[in-house]
């Protein structure tokens, strides 16, 4: 039996969706709800029209059939992503998105972390001063909507900025004389290092969701397939580099900042996946550690 409270919330969600989405916009592919503190949040900017070849996370769950692509196949370049595909869209409370507030009064799931990063008073509670400072950061870094809410995208971007100079400052990724692709599930960052020198990244990524986590430990790139096509979802996986069964680095034609993770693959923005394709070779080692929030 469905409670009255659940029914009312369902109606509120539908009404808010009508308010937020522009007339004539196509609905994006639905994704399952997130878990943890981000479960009640929604994209602060309405998604664009859904493309028939686009899916939230087109992962090849099962190991692919390995073969050697022909020169003709390899000559084909993956399609470019549409403009604003990878825009930084913050996840915000439903009420804030529907009302289009200028400055959020809500305490975000990453309030303390964001306060600490901005050198504000760290009390884990949203204030007017907090909102203005967070909004200033969001505006500077083109995070939308810039309403001062301490959400997952704002915190993820702060972590990326902090990691730029030395992503392996905590020495979590083993230093070796050969190339190692480092996959930090906790910070949702990946980079490649050779010795102590970082030769790629760090770049933001999206790893596996709860129940489909990206497996940790030492791995090896065993197959590279630039124009891989998921037989499971019938969708593209550009610049796929498989390192553990069906788990691979690959590009996605959609945001990598969704509150729900992938089906196990390491999802990247197209430009980042293309560059990584040129850095890693078959046989290169991959090291995965940490834990994605909500898993």
Coordinates of C-alpha atoms in Angstrom, one line a residue:
X1 CA 0.0 0.0 0.0
X2 CA 1.5 3.4 -1.0
X3 CA 1.4 5.9 1.8
X4 CA -0.1 9.4 1.4
X5 CA 3.3 10.9 2.0
X6 CA 4.9 9.0 -0.8
X7 CA 2.1 9.9 -3.1
X8 CA 2.4 13.6 -2.3
X9 CA 6.1 13.5 -2.9
X10 CA 5.6 11.8 -6.2
X11 CA 3.2 14.5 -7.3
X12 CA 5.6 17.2 -6.1
X13 CA 8.4 15.7 -8.1
X14 CA 6.3 15.6 -11.3
X15 CA 5.1 19.2 -10.8
X16 CA 8.7 20.4 -10.2
X17 CA 9.9 18.6 -13.3
X18 CA 7.2 20.4 -15.3
X19 CA 8.4 23.7 -13.8
X20 CA 12.1 23.1 -14.4
X21 CA 12.0 21.7 -17.9
X22 CA 11.4 24.1 -20.8
X23 CA 8.4 23.6 -23.1
X24 CA 9.2 21.2 -25.9
X25 CA 12.3 19.7 -24.3
X26 CA 12.7 16.0 -24.5
X27 CA 13.2 14.1 -21.3
X28 CA 16.6 12.6 -20.7
X29 CA 17.1 8.9 -20.2
X30 CA 16.0 8.2 -16.6
X31 CA 18.6 6.9 -14.2
X32 CA 18.1 5.1 -10.9
X33 CA 18.2 7.2 -7.7
X34 CA 21.4 7.8 -5.9
X35 CA 22.1 6.6 -2.4
X36 CA 23.4 8.4 0.6
X37 CA 23.2 12.2 1.1
X38 CA 22.9 12.9 -2.6
X39 CA 19.7 10.8 -3.0
X40 CA 17.3 13.8 -2.8
X41 CA 19.2 16.0 -5.2
X42 CA 18.4 16.8 -8.9
X43 CA 20.3 18.5 -11.7
X44 CA 20.1 22.3 -11.1
X45 CA 19.9 22.9 -14.9
X46 CA 17.4 20.9 -17.1
X47 CA 19.0 18.4 -19.4
X48 CA 19.0 18.9 -23.1
X49 CA 17.1 16.7 -25.7
X50 CA 17.8 13.0 -25.4
X51 CA 19.8 11.5 -28.3
X52 CA 18.8 8.0 -29.5
X53 CA 22.4 6.8 -29.3
X54 CA 23.0 8.2 -25.9
X55 CA 22.6 6.3 -22.6
X56 CA 23.6 7.2 -19.1
X57 CA 26.5 4.8 -18.8
X58 CA 27.0 2.4 -21.7
X59 CA 29.3 -0.1 -20.0
X60 CA 30.2 -3.6 -21.3
X61 CA 29.5 -5.5 -18.1
X62 CA 30.7 -8.8 -19.6
X63 CA 34.2 -9.2 -21.0
X64 CA 34.3 -8.4 -24.7
X65 CA 35.4 -10.6 -27.5
X66 CA 38.9 -9.6 -28.2
X67 CA 40.1 -9.2 -31.8
X68 CA 42.4 -7.1 -33.9
X69 CA 40.6 -4.2 -35.5
X70 CA 41.4 -3.6 -39.2
X71 CA 43.2 -0.4 -40.3
X72 CA 39.9 0.7 -41.9
X73 CA 38.1 0.4 -38.6
X74 CA 40.8 2.2 -36.7
X75 CA 40.8 5.0 -39.2
X76 CA 37.2 5.9 -38.1
X77 CA 37.2 8.6 -35.4
X78 CA 34.5 8.6 -32.7
X79 CA 31.8 11.2 -33.0
X80 CA 32.4 14.5 -31.3
X81 CA 30.3 15.3 -28.2
X82 CA 27.6 18.0 -28.5
X83 CA 28.3 21.4 -27.1
X84 CA 27.8 21.7 -23.3
X85 CA 27.8 17.9 -22.9
X86 CA 30.3 18.2 -20.1
X87 CA 29.1 21.4 -18.5
X88 CA 29.5 21.5 -14.7
X89 CA 25.9 21.2 -13.6
X90 CA 25.4 21.0 -9.8
X91 CA 22.9 18.7 -8.1
X92 CA 20.7 20.7 -5.8
X93 CA 17.6 20.3 -3.7
X94 CA 14.4 19.9 -5.7
X95 CA 12.8 22.9 -4.1
X96 CA 15.8 25.1 -5.0
X97 CA 15.7 24.0 -8.6
X98 CA 12.0 24.5 -9.0
X99 CA 12.0 28.0 -7.3
X100 CA 15.2 29.0 -9.1
X101 CA 16.6 30.5 -5.9
X102 CA 19.4 33.0 -6.1
X103 CA 21.2 31.8 -2.9
X104 CA 20.4 28.5 -1.3
X105 CA 19.7 28.3 2.4
X106 CA 20.1 24.6 2.4
X107 CA 23.1 22.8 4.0
X108 CA 24.8 20.7 1.3
X109 CA 26.1 17.1 1.6
X110 CA 29.7 18.5 1.3
X111 CA 29.2 21.6 3.5
X112 CA 32.1 21.0 5.8
X113 CA 34.5 20.0 3.0
X114 CA 33.6 23.1 1.0
X115 CA 33.8 25.4 4.0
X116 CA 37.2 24.1 4.8
X117 CA 38.4 24.4 1.2
X118 CA 37.2 28.0 1.0
X119 CA 38.7 28.8 4.5
X120 CA 35.3 29.6 6.0
X121 CA 34.1 28.8 9.5
X122 CA 33.8 25.0 9.5
X123 CA 30.5 24.2 11.3
X124 CA 28.7 22.2 8.6
X125 CA 25.8 24.6 8.5
X126 CA 24.8 26.9 5.6
X127 CA 24.9 30.6 6.3
X128 CA 24.5 33.7 4.2
X129 CA 28.2 34.3 4.2
X130 CA 28.8 30.6 3.2
X131 CA 26.3 30.9 0.4
X132 CA 28.0 34.0 -1.0
X133 CA 31.5 32.5 -0.9
X134 CA 30.3 29.2 -2.5
X135 CA 28.4 31.1 -5.1
X136 CA 31.5 33.1 -5.9
X137 CA 33.5 30.0 -6.5
X138 CA 30.8 28.4 -8.6
X139 CA 30.5 31.5 -10.8
X140 CA 34.3 31.7 -11.3
X141 CA 34.4 28.0 -12.3
X142 CA 31.2 28.1 -14.4
X143 CA 29.3 25.6 -12.2
X144 CA 25.6 26.0 -12.8
X145 CA 23.3 26.9 -11.1
X146 CA 25.6 29.2 -9.1
X147 CA 23.3 29.3 -6.0
X148 CA 25.9 28.6 -3.3
X149 CA 24.8 25.0 -2.6
X150 CA 27.6 22.8 -1.4
X151 CA 26.8 19.9 -3.7
X152 CA 28.8 17.0 -5.2
X153 CA 29.9 18.8 -8.4
X154 CA 31.3 21.8 -6.5
X155 CA 33.2 19.5 -4.1
X156 CA 34.5 17.3 -7.0
X157 CA 35.9 20.4 -8.8
X158 CA 37.6 21.6 -5.7
X159 CA 39.3 18.2 -5.3
X160 CA 40.4 18.3 -8.9
X161 CA 41.9 21.7 -8.4
X162 CA 43.7 20.6 -5.2
X163 CA 45.1 17.6 -7.0
X164 CA 46.5 19.4 -10.1
X165 CA 50.0 20.0 -8.8
X166 CA 50.6 16.6 -7.2
X167 CA 47.7 14.1 -7.4
X168 CA 49.8 11.4 -5.6
X169 CA 50.7 13.6 -2.6
X170 CA 49.1 11.0 -0.3
X171 CA 51.2 8.2 -2.0
X172 CA 48.2 6.0 -2.5
X173 CA 49.2 5.1 -6.1
X174 CA 52.4 2.9 -6.1
X175 CA 55.4 4.5 -7.8
X176 CA 57.1 2.3 -10.4
X177 CA 59.7 2.8 -13.1
X178 CA 57.0 2.0 -15.8
X179 CA 53.7 3.6 -16.6
X180 CA 50.9 3.2 -14.0
X181 CA 47.3 4.4 -14.6
X182 CA 46.1 5.5 -11.2
X183 CA 42.4 5.3 -10.4
X184 CA 41.3 7.0 -7.2
X185 CA 37.8 6.0 -6.5
X186 CA 37.5 8.2 -3.4
X187 CA 38.3 11.4 -5.1
X188 CA 36.9 10.2 -8.5
X189 CA 40.2 11.2 -10.3
X190 CA 42.5 9.4 -12.6
X191 CA 46.0 10.1 -13.8
X192 CA 49.1 8.3 -15.3
X193 CA 52.5 8.4 -13.7
X194 CA 55.9 7.0 -14.6
X195 CA 58.1 7.0 -11.6
X196 CA 57.2 10.2 -9.7
X197 CA 56.4 12.1 -12.8
X198 CA 52.7 12.6 -13.8
X199 CA 52.4 12.2 -17.6
X200 CA 48.6 12.5 -17.9
X201 CA 46.0 14.2 -15.8
X202 CA 44.6 14.3 -13.2
X203 CA 41.2 14.3 -14.8
X204 CA 37.7 13.8 -13.3
X205 CA 36.1 10.4 -13.9
X206 CA 33.0 8.3 -12.9
X207 CA 33.4 4.8 -11.5
X208 CA 31.0 2.0 -10.6
X209 CA 27.8 2.5 -8.6
X210 CA 26.7 0.6 -5.5
X211 CA 26.6 -3.1 -6.4
X212 CA 28.7 -2.6 -9.5
X213 CA 31.9 -1.1 -8.1
X214 CA 35.1 -0.7 -10.1
X215 CA 37.3 -3.5 -8.8
X216 CA 40.3 -2.5 -6.8
X217 CA 43.9 -3.7 -7.0
X218 CA 46.5 -4.2 -9.7
X219 CA 45.1 -4.6 -13.3
X220 CA 46.6 -4.6 -16.8
X221 CA 45.4 -3.0 -20.1
X222 CA 44.7 -6.1 -22.1
X223 CA 42.8 -4.7 -25.1
X224 CA 42.4 -1.3 -26.7
X225 CA 39.4 -0.7 -29.0
X226 CA 38.9 2.8 -30.2
X227 CA 35.4 2.4 -31.7
X228 CA 34.0 -0.2 -29.3
X229 CA 30.3 -0.7 -29.3
X230 CA 28.5 -2.2 -26.3
X231 CA 26.7 -5.3 -27.3
X232 CA 24.8 -5.2 -24.0
X233 CA 23.3 -1.7 -24.5
X234 CA 23.9 -1.2 -28.2
X235 CA 25.7 2.1 -27.6
X236 CA 29.2 3.5 -28.2
X237 CA 32.1 3.2 -25.8
X238 CA 34.7 5.4 -27.5
X239 CA 38.4 4.9 -26.8
X240 CA 37.8 1.8 -24.7
X241 CA 40.9 0.4 -22.9
X242 CA 39.9 -2.8 -21.1
X243 CA 41.8 -3.7 -17.9
X244 CA 39.7 -6.1 -15.9
X245 CA 37.1 -8.3 -17.7
X246 CA 34.4 -5.9 -19.0
X247 CA 35.8 -3.0 -17.0
X248 CA 37.5 -0.3 -19.1
X249 CA 38.5 3.3 -19.4
X250 CA 36.2 4.9 -22.0
X251 CA 34.4 8.1 -23.0
X252 CA 30.7 8.7 -22.4
X253 CA 28.5 11.2 -24.2
X254 CA 27.0 12.7 -21.1
X255 CA 27.9 14.1 -17.7
X256 CA 30.4 12.2 -15.6
X257 CA 29.2 14.0 -12.5
X258 CA 25.9 12.1 -12.1
X259 CA 25.2 11.1 -8.5
X260 CA 24.8 7.5 -9.7
X261 CA 28.0 5.8 -10.9
X262 CA 28.7 3.6 -13.9
X263 CA 28.2 -0.2 -14.2
X264 CA 31.9 -0.6 -13.3
X265 CA 33.8 1.1 -16.0
X266 CA 35.9 4.3 -15.6
X267 CA 33.9 6.9 -17.5
X268 CA 35.8 9.9 -18.9
X269 CA 35.0 13.0 -21.0
X270 CA 35.7 12.5 -24.7
X271 CA 38.8 14.7 -24.9
X272 CA 40.2 13.1 -21.8
X273 CA 39.6 9.5 -23.1
X274 CA 41.1 10.5 -26.4
X275 CA 44.3 11.8 -24.8
X276 CA 44.5 8.7 -22.4
X277 CA 44.2 6.5 -25.5
X278 CA 47.5 8.0 -26.8
X279 CA 49.3 7.6 -23.4
X280 CA 48.5 4.0 -22.4
X281 CA 49.7 1.0 -24.3
X282 CA 48.6 -2.7 -24.2
X283 CA 50.2 -4.3 -21.2
X284 CA 50.4 -1.1 -19.1
X285 CA 49.5 -1.5 -15.5
X286 CA 46.5 0.0 -13.8
X287 CA 46.1 0.5 -10.0
X288 CA 42.6 1.1 -8.5
X289 CA 42.0 2.0 -4.9
X290 CA 39.5 3.8 -2.5
X291 CA 35.8 3.9 -2.5
X292 CA 33.2 6.0 -4.4
X293 CA 30.8 7.9 -2.2
X294 CA 27.5 6.1 -1.8
X295 CA 29.0 2.6 -2.5

